[in-house]
XYZ file of C-alpha atoms in Angstrom:
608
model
C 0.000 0.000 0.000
C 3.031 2.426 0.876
C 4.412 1.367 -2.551
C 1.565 2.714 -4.130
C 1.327 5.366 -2.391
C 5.087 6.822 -2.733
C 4.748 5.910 -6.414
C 1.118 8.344 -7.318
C 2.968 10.796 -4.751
C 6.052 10.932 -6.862
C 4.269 10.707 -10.412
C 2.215 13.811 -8.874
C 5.115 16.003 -7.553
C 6.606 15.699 -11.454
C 3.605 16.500 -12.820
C 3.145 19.490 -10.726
C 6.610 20.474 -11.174
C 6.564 20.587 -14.694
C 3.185 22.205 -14.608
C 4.992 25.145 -12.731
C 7.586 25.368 -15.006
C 5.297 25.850 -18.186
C 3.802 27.822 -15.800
C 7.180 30.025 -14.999
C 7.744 29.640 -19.427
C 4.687 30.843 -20.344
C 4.726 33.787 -18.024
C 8.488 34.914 -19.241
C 7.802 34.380 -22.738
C 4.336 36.881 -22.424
C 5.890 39.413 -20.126
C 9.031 39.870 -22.411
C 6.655 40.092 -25.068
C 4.855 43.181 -23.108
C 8.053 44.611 -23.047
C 9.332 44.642 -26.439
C 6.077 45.855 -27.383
C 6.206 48.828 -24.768
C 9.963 49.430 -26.362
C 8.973 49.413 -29.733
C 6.010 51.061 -29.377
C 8.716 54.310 -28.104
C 10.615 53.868 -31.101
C 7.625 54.205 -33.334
C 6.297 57.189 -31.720
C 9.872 59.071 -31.983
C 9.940 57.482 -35.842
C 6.636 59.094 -36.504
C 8.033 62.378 -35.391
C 11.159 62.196 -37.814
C 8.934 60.818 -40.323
C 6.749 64.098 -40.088
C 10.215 66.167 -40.066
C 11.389 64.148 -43.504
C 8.451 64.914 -45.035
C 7.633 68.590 -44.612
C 11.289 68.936 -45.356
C 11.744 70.479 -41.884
C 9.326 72.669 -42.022
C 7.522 70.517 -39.469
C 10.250 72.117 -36.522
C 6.860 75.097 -36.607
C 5.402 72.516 -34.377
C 8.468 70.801 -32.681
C 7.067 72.503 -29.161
C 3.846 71.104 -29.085
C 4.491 67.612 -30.623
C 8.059 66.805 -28.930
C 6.107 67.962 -25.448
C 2.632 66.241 -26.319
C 5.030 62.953 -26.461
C 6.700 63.339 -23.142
C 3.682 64.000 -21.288
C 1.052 61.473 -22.985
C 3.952 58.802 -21.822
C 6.037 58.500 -18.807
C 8.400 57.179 -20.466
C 9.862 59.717 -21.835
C 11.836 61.942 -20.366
C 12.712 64.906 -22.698
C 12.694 64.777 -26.304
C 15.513 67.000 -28.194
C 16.604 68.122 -31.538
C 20.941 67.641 -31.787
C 21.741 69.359 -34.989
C 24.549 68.416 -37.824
C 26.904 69.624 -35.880
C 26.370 67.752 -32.521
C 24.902 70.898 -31.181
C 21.912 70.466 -29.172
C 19.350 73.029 -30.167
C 16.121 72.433 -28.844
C 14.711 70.285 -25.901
C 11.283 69.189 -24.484
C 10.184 70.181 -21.687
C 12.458 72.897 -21.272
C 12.432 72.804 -17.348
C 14.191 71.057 -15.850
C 17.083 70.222 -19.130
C 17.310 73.814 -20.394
C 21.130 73.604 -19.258
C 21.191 71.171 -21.929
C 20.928 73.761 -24.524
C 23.904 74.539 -27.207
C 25.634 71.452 -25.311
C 28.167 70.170 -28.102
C 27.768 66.338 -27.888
C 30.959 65.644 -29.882
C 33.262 66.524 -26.795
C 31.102 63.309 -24.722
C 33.477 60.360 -25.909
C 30.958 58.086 -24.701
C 27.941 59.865 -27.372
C 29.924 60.760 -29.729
C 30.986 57.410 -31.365
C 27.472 56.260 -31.230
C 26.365 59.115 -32.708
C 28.270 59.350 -35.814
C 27.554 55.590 -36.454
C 23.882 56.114 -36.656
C 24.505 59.207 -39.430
C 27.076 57.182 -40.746
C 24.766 53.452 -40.878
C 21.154 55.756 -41.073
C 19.924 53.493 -38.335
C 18.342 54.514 -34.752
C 21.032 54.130 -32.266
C 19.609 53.026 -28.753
C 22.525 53.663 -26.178
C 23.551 51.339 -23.054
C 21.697 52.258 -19.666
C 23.675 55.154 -19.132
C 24.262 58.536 -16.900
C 22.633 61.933 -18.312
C 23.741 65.103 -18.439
C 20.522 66.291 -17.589
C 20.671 63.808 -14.222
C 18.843 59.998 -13.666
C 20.129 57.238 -15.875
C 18.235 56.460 -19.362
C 18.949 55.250 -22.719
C 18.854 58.044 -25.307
C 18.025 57.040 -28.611
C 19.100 58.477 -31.762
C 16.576 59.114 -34.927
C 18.637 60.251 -37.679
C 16.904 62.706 -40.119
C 17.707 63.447 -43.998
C 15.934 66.101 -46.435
C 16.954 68.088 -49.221
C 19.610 65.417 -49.617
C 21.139 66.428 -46.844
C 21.552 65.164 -42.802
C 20.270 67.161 -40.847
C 20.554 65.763 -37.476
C 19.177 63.445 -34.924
C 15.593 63.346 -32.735
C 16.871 62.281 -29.772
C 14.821 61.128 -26.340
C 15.626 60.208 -23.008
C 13.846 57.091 -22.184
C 13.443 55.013 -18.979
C 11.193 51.985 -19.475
C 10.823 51.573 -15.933
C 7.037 52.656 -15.317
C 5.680 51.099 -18.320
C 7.533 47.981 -17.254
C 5.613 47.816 -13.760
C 2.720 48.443 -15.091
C 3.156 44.915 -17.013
C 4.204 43.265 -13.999
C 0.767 44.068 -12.013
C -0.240 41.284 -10.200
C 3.045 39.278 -10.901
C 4.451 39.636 -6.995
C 5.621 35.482 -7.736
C 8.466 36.413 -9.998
C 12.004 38.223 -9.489
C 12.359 40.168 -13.183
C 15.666 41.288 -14.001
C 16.683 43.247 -17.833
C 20.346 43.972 -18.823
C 21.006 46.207 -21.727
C 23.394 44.735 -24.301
C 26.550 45.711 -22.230
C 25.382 43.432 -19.361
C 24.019 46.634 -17.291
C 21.519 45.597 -15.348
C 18.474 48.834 -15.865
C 15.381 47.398 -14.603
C 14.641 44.748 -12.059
C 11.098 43.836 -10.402
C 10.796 41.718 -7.039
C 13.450 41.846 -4.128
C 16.322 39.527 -5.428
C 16.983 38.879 -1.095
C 13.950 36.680 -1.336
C 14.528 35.123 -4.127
C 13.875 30.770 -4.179
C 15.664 28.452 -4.227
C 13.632 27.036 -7.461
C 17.110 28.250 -9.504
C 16.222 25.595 -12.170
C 13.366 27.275 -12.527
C 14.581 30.361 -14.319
C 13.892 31.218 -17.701
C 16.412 33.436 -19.937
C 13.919 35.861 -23.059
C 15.357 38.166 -25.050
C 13.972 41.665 -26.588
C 15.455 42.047 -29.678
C 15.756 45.798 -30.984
C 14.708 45.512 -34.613
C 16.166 48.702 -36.991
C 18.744 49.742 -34.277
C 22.304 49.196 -33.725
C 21.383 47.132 -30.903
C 20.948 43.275 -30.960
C 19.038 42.353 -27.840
C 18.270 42.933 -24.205
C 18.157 40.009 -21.707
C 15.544 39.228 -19.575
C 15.620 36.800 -16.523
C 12.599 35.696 -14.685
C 12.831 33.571 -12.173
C 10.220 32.415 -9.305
C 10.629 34.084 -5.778
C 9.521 33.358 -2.200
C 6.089 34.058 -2.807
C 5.456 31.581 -5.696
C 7.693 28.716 -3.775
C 5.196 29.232 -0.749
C 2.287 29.208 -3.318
C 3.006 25.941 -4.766
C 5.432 24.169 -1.480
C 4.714 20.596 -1.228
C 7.843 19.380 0.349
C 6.001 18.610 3.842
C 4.776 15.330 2.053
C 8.455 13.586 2.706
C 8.086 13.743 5.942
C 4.656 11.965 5.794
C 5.764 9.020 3.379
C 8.881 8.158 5.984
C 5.914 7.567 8.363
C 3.405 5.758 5.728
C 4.554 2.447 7.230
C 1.775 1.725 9.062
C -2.156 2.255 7.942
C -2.867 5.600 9.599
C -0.052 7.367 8.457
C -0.725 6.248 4.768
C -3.774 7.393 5.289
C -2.867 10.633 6.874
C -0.352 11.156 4.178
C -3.184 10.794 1.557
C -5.304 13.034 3.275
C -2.234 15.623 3.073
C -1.462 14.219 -0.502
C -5.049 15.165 -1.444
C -5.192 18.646 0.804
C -1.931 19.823 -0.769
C -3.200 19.005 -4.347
C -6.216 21.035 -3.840
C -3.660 23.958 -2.547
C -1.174 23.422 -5.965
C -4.181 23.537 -8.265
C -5.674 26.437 -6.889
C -2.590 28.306 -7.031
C -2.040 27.130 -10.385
C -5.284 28.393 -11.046
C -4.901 31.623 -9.794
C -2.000 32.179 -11.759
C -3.827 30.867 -14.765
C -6.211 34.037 -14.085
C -3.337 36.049 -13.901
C -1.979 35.022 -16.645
C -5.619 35.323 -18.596
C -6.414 38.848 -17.627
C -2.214 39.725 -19.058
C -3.736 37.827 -22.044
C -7.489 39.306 -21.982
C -5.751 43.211 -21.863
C -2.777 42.819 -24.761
C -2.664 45.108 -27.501
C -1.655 41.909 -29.639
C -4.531 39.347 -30.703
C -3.796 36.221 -28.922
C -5.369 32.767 -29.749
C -4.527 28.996 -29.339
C -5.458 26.824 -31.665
C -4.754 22.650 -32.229
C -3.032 21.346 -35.391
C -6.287 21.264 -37.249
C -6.758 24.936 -36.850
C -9.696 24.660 -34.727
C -9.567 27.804 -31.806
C -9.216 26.391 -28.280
C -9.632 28.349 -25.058
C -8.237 31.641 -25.790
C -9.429 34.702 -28.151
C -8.820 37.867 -26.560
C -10.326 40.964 -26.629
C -7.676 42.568 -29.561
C -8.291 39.202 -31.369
C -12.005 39.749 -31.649
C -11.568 43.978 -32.435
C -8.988 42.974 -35.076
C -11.023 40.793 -37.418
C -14.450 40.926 -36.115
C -15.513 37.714 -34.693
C -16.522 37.788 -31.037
C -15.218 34.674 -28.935
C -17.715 32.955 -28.555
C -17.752 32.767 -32.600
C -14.567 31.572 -32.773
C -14.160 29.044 -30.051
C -14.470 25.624 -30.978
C -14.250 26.697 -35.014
C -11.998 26.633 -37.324
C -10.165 30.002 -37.450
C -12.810 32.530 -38.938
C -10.469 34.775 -40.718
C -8.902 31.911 -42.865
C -10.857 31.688 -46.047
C -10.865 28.106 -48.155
C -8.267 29.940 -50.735
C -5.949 30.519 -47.516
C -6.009 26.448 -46.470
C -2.901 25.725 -48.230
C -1.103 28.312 -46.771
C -2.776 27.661 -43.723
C -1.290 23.755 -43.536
C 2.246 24.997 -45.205
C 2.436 27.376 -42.069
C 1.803 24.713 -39.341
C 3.970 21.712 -41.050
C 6.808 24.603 -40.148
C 5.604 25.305 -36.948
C 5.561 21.414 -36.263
C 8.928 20.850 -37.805
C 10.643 23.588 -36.100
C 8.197 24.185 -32.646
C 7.669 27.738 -34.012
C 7.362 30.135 -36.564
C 8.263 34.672 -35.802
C 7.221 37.544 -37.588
C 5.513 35.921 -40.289
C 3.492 38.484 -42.694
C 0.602 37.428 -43.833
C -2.943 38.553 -45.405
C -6.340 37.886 -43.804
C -9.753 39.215 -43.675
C -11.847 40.353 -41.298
C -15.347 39.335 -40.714
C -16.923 42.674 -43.123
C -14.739 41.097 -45.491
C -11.867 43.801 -45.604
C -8.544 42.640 -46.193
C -5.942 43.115 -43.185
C -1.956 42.397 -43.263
C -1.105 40.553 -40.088
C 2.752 39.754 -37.997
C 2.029 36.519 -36.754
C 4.386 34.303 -34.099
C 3.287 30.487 -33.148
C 4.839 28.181 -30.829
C 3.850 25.225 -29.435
C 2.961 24.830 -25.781
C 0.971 21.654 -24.743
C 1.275 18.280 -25.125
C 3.500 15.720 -26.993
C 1.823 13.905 -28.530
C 0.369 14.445 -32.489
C -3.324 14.184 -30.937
C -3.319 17.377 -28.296
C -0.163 20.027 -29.620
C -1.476 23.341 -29.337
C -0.263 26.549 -30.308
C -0.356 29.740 -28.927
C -0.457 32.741 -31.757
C 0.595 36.067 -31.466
C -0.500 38.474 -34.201
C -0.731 42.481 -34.506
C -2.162 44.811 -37.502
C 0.071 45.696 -39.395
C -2.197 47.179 -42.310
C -1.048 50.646 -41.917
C 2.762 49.825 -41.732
C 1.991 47.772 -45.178
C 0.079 50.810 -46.365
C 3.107 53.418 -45.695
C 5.611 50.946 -46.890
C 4.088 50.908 -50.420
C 3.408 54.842 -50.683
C 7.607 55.157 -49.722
C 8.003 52.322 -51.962
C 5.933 54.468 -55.179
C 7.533 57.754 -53.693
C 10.965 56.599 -54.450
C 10.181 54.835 -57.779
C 8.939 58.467 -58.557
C 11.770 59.994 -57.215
C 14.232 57.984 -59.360
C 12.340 58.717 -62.401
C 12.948 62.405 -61.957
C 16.252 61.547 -61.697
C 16.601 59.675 -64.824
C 15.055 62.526 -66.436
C 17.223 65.390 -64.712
C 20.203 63.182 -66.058
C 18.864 62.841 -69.503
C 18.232 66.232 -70.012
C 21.399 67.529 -68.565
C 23.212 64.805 -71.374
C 20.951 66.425 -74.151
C 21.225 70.120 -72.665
C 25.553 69.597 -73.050
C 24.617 67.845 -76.376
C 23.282 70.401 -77.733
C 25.665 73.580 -76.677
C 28.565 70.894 -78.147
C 26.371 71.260 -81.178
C 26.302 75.060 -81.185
C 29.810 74.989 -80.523
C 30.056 72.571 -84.271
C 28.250 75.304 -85.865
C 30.374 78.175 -84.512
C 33.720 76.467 -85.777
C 32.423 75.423 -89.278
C 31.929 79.373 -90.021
C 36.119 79.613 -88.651
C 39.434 79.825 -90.706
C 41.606 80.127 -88.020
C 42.752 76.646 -87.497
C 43.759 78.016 -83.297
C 40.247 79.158 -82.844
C 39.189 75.787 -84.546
C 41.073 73.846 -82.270
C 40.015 75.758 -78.809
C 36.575 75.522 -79.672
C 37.050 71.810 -80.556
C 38.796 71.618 -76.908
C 36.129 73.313 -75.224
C 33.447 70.480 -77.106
C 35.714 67.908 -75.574
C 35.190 69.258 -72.245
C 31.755 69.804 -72.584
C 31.477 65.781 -73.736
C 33.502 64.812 -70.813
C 30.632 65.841 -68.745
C 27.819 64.299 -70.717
C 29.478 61.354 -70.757
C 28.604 60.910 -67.142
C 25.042 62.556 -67.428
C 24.562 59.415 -70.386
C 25.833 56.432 -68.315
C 23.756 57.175 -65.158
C 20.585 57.466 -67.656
C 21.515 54.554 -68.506
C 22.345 52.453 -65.403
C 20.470 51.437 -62.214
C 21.932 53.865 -60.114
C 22.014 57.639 -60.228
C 25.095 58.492 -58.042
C 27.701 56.345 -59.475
C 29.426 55.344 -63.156
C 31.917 52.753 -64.104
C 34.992 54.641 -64.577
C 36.518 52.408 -67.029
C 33.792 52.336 -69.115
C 33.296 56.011 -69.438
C 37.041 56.470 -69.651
C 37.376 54.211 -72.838
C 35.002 56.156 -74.697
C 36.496 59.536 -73.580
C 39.654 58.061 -75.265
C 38.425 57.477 -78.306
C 36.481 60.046 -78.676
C 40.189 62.443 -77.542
C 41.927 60.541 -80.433
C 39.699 61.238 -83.347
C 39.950 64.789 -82.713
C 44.146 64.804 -83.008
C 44.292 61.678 -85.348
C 45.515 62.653 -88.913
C 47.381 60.470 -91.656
C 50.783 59.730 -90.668
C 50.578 60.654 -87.021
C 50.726 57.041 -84.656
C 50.065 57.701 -81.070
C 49.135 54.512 -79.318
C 46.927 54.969 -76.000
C 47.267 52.246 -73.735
C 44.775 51.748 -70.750
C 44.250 49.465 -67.710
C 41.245 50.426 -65.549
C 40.058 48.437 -62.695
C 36.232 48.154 -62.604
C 35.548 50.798 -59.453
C 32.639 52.537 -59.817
C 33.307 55.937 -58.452
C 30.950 58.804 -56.995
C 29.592 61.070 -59.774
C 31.458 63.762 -57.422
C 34.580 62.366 -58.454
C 33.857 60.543 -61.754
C 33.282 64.599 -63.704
C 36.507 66.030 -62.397
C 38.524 63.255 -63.000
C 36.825 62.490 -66.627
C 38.535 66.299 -67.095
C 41.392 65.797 -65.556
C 41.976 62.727 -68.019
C 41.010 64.606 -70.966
C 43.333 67.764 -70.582
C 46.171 65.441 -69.840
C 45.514 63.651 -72.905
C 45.075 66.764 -75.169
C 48.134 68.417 -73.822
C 49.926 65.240 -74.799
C 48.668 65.249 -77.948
C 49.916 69.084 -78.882
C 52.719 69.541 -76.949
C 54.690 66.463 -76.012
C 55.223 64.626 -79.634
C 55.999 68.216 -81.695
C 58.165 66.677 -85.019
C 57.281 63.306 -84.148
C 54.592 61.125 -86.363
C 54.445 58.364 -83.052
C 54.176 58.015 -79.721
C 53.009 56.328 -76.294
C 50.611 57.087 -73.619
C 49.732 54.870 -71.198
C 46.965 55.930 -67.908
C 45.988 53.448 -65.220
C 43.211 53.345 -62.616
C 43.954 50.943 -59.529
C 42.066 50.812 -56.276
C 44.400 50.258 -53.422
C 42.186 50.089 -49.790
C 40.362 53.447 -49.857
C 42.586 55.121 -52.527
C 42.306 55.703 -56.125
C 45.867 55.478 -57.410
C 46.047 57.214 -61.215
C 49.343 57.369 -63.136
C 49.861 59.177 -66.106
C 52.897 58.784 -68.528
C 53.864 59.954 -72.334
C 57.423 59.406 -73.788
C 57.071 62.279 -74.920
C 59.394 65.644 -74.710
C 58.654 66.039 -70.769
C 57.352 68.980 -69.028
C 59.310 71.258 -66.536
C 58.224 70.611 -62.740
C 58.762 74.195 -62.240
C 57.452 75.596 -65.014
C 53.793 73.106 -64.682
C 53.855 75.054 -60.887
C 54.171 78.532 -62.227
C 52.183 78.239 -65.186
C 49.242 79.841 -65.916
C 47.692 78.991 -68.894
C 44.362 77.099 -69.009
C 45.160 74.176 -69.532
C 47.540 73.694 -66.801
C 45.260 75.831 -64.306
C 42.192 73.358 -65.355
C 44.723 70.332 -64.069
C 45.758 72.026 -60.824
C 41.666 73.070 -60.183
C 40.633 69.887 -60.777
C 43.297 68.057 -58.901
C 42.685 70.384 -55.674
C 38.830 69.641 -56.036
C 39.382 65.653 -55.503
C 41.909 66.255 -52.824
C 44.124 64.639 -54.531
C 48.114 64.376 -54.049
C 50.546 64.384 -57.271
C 53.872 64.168 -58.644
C 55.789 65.097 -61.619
C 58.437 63.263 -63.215
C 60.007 64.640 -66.387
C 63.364 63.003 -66.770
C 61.925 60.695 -69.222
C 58.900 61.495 -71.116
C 56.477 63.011 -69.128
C 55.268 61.185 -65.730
C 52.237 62.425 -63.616
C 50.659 60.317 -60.733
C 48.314 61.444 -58.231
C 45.863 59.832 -55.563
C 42.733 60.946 -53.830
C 40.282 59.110 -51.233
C 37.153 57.406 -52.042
C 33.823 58.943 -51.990
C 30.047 57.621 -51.389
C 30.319 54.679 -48.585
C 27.298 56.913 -46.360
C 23.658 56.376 -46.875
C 23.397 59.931 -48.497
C 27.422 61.021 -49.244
C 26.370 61.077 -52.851
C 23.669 63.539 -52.820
C-alpha cells in the first residue's frame, strides 16, 4: 500500500513540477513580449516624429514645441525629447524645465555619445545607447533618430527614455516572480521583485530576449525567475516527511489526506495564476489565440483578437479560425507543417480578412505549448495589424520609384542640354578659318562631352550616383583621339582600368582631368614626331584611387607646370585640388604624372 502510495505521490510532484515550469515559461515568454512591445512602441512614436520632419522637409520644426512635449507627457516614459543638430549641437529640448542647461551642449566633446552618434549618421539606423548617466541627471537610454531632407543630414531626434514605469505596469499582479533586464553591455536597468527573497527554485529560471529591430542594438536580456512568494504558493515538500511515516495504515492514510489537501492547494494556485496570466492575455494590444493542429480555436481569443477581425469569442471558439478563407487552407497547412517541424514560426506576414470582409496584413508568431503527442499540440499565436505599416511601406516604396524617375530625367536632359551647346559649338567652328580658334573651340566640345558622358551612363544604369569609370574612360579616349588623329601621325593609348565605380562627385573632375592630360599630350609632347606612347591606369588600393599618367614624350618642366598659368595647366591644378588629390611630376623621361585621392560615397546619403 506504501508502494503505491510513494509511487502516485512521486508521479504527482513531477507532474506538478513541470506544470509550474510551463507555468514560470509561459509567463516569461508573455511578459518579455509586453516589453518589447512597450519598447517598440517608443521607437515608433519618436519614428513618426522624424517621419513628419522628412516629409515637410523640416518645415515641421513650426510645431516641434507642441508635438516633442505632447510625447513626453502622454507617456512617462519619456523623459525629454531633443533636436541635436549636424553639428552635434543640441538646439532644442522638451520640456524645457528642468534640461534647459542642456541647450547649445556640443555632444561631440562626450566620448561616450559621440561614437554612437556618428555611427547612426554614418549606418542611417536609430542608435539606442547602453543604460547610461545623463547630463541632464537619472540614468536612461537616449536614442538616436537620424533625419535626412533636401539630400542632406540634418541631425538626430533624440529622447531620453526610462522603461521603468511602463515595465511595472506589465508586472501588475506578478508579486511570484524576481524580473531582471540587462542592456546589451550586461548593465543591469530594470529589475522587479526583491532579489533577497529570491527561491531556491534556480532551475526554474527562464532566460527571453527583446530584440531591438532597426537599431544598432541586438538584444536585451531578460531573466525571470520564481521568488519566495510563488515557492510558498506551490510548497509541497512537507509530504516527505509523511511518506517516511506511511509504514503503518494511519499514516498512509494521513499522508493521503495531506497528498489530497496539498493538491487542492497546488491547483488552486495554479489556477490563480492561470487568471493572472488570462487577464495579461485578456488586456494585450496583440490578438492572442490557441489553436490545435487542425486549426480549430481552443480556449483563448482575446479581446484585440475579436476587435482585429471581427468575430466575437464565442464565434470563434471551438471553429476553425474565422479569418482563414478556403483559398488561404494551403497556406494555412504549409504554415503549421513549419511550426511542427521547427516548434515555431516569428514575424511571419501574412494577409487575412476580417469578418466585413476587408482585407488586413497581419505579424504573426506560433509556438507550441501543450502536449506531446500528435493528438493534443497546441499553439499559442501572437499576431498584430500591421495594415497601416503595409500601407506606408508601399506609398515610400511608389515615392521613391517616382523619385528615381525624376532623376533619370534630370540626367537625360542635362546629357541632351551639353549635347546640344557641343552642337552650337560645331556650328560656330564650321563658319572659322583660323585653325587656333578651330582647335580651342574643338577643346572646349571635348570638355563639354567629358561631362555628358557621365550625365549618359547614369541614364543609362540602375543607379544615379555612381558610373563605371573604365567604361566612361574608354570612350572619352576614343572620342580624344579622333579629334588629333591625322594620316601619318601614330600615337598609341594604352589603358588598364580596374572596374571601381566611383561617386559622380569624383567621376566629372577626374573624366577632365583625363582629358586635358591627354590633349596636352597630344599638342605639346610629340611636336616633329609622327608616333608616340601614352599609357593611364586606374587601380584601387584600400580606400585610394591610385592614377598614373605617362607619355614618352618631350617632358614637361616641374617648375614651369607650378608657375604656369595657362588654361590648360590651371584646369589640371583646379581639378586636382577639387578631388583632394596628391601628385607628382616626373620629367626626366617622357612626361610622368601620378596622383591619388580618397574614395567617396560609402554613407547612406554622401552622394547627394
Amino acid at each position: 500500500m506504501s508502494f503505491f502510495v510513494i509511487l502516485i505521490w512521486f508521479g504527482n510532484q513531477k507532474s506538478i513540477e513541470q506544470s509550474q515550469k510551463s507555468k514560470v515559461r509561459e509567463t516569461a515568454k508573455l511578459v518579455t513580449h509586453q516589453f518589447k512591445t512597450a519598447v517598440h512602441d517608443n521607437l515608433n512614436t519618436l519614428l513618426n516624429l522624424k517621419s513628419r520632419l522628412e516629409v515637410t522637409d523640416g518645415s515641421y520644426f513650426d510645431f516641434w514645441k507642441y508635438d516633442a512635449g505632447r510625447i513626453v507627457n502622454q507617456d512617462s516614459s519619456f523623459l525629454f525629447v531633443e533636436w541635436i543638430d549636424s553639428s552635434m549641437v543640441i538646439r532644442k529640448v522638451e520640456p524645457m524645465e528642468p534640461n534647459k542647461n542642456a541647450i547649445g551642449l556640443d555632444i561631440s566633446k562626450l566620448d561616450y555619445r559621440s561614437i554612437d552618434w556618428l555611427q547612426a549618421k554614418e549606418d542611417s539606423l536609430v542608435n539606442v545607447t547602453h543604460w547610461l548617466k545623463l547630463v541632464q541627471g537619472p540614468d536612461a537610454f537616449l536614442v538616436d533618430a537620424p533625419v535626412y531632407y533636401d539630400g542632406v543630414f540634418q541631425g538626430t531626434i533624440t529622447a531620453g527614455m526610462d522603461f521603468n514605469p511602463r515595465f511595472d505596469l506589465i508586472m501588475q499582479g506578478l508579486d511570484q516572480y524576481l524580473v531582471k533586464i540587462y542592456d546589451n553591455k550586461g548593465t543591469l536597468f530594470y529589475q522587479h521583485g526583491d532579489s533577497s527573497v529570491a527561491s531556491s527554485l534556480k532551475g526554474f529560471s527562464v532566460e527571453e530576449k527583446i530584440t531591438l529591430e532597426g537599431t544598432n542594438k541586438e538584444s536585451w536580456q531578460v531573466n525571470v525567475l520564481p521568488n519566495a512568494i510563488f515557492e510558498a504558493e506551490n510548497n509541497s515538500d512537507g509530504l516527505f516527511l509523511n511518506i517516511a511515516l506511511g509504514i503503518i495504515l494511519s499514516v498512509v492514510i494521513s499522508v493521503l489526506f495531506y497528498f489530497m489537501q496539498t493538491a487542492f492547494i497546488a491547483q488552486k494556485s495554479f489556477r490563480q495564476a492561470n487568471e493572472k496570466i488570462r487577464a495579461l492575455i485578456q488586456s494585450s494590444p496583440m490578438a492572442i489565440y490557441t489553436i490545435d493542429t487542425e486549426g480549430i480555436v481552443h480556449d483563448f481569443w482575446n479581446k484585440a483578437a475579436e476587435d482585429m477581425l471581427g468575430w466575437s469569442q464565442e464565434e470563434a471558439l471551438g471553429n476553425f479560425l474565422p479569418h482563414v478563407g478556403e483559398e488561404m487552407k494551403d497556406e494555412f497547412e504549409r504554415l503549421m507543417s513549419v511550426n511542427l517541424k521547427e516548434k515555431e514560426v516569428k514575424n511571419k506576414e501574412i494577409i487575412r480578412y476580417r469578418k466585413d470582409g476587408s482585407p488586413i496584413h497581419m505579424r504573426m508568431s506560433a509556438s507550441q505549448i501543450i502536449g506531446n503527442g500528435s493528438e493534443n499540440k497546441q499553439m499559442l499565436i501572437i499576431a498584430e495589424d500591421i495594415t497601416n505599416e503595409v500601407e506606408y511601406k508601399k506609398q515610400l516604396e511608389n515615392s521613391v520609384h517616382e523619385k528615381e524617375v525624376l532623376l533619370s530625367e534630370v540626367h537625360h536632359r542635362v546629357k541632351n542640354n551639353l549635347a546640344i551647346i557641343a552642337g552650337l559649338i560645331e556650328l560656330q567652328k564650321e563658319g572659322l578659318s583660323d585653325k587656333n580658334l578651330q582647335l580651342i573651340l574643338r577643346e572646349t566640345q571635348n570638355r563639354i562631352y567629358s561631362i555628358s558622358g557621365v550625365h549618359e551612363l547614369l541614364y543609362n544604369t540602375d543607379s544615379f550616383t555612381e558610373i563605371t569609370f573604365g567604361e566612361y574612360a574608354v570612350k572619352l579616349i576614343d572620342r580624344i583621339r579622333g579629334m588629333f588623329d591625322s594620316p601619318g601621325k601614330n600615337v598609341v593609348i594604352e589603358h588598364k582600368f580596374d572596374s571601381r565605380r566611383l561617386n559622380i562627385n569624383q567621376a566629372i573632375p577626374l573624366g577632365l582631368l583625363v582629358n586635358e592630360l591627354i590633349t596636352n599630350s597630344f599638342k605639346h609632347a610629340f611636336n616633329g614626331r609622327n608616333d608616340g606612347r601614352i599609357y593611364i591606369s586606374l587601380e584601387e588600393k584600400e580606400d585610394l584611387i591610385q592614377v598614373v599618367y605617362e607619355d614618352d614624350g618631350k617632358g614637361f618642366d616641374k617648375n614651369l607646370f607650378d608657375q604656369s598659368n595657362t588654361l590648360g595647366v590651371t584646369l589640371i591644378k583646379t581639378l586636382v585640388d577639387q578631388l583632394n588629390a596628391k601628385y607628382n611630376i616626373e620629367s626626366d623621361s617622357g612626361f610622368r604624372f601620378t596622383f591619388s585621392f580618397k574614395i567617396t560615397g560609402r554613407g547612406a546619403h554622401s552622394n547627394l
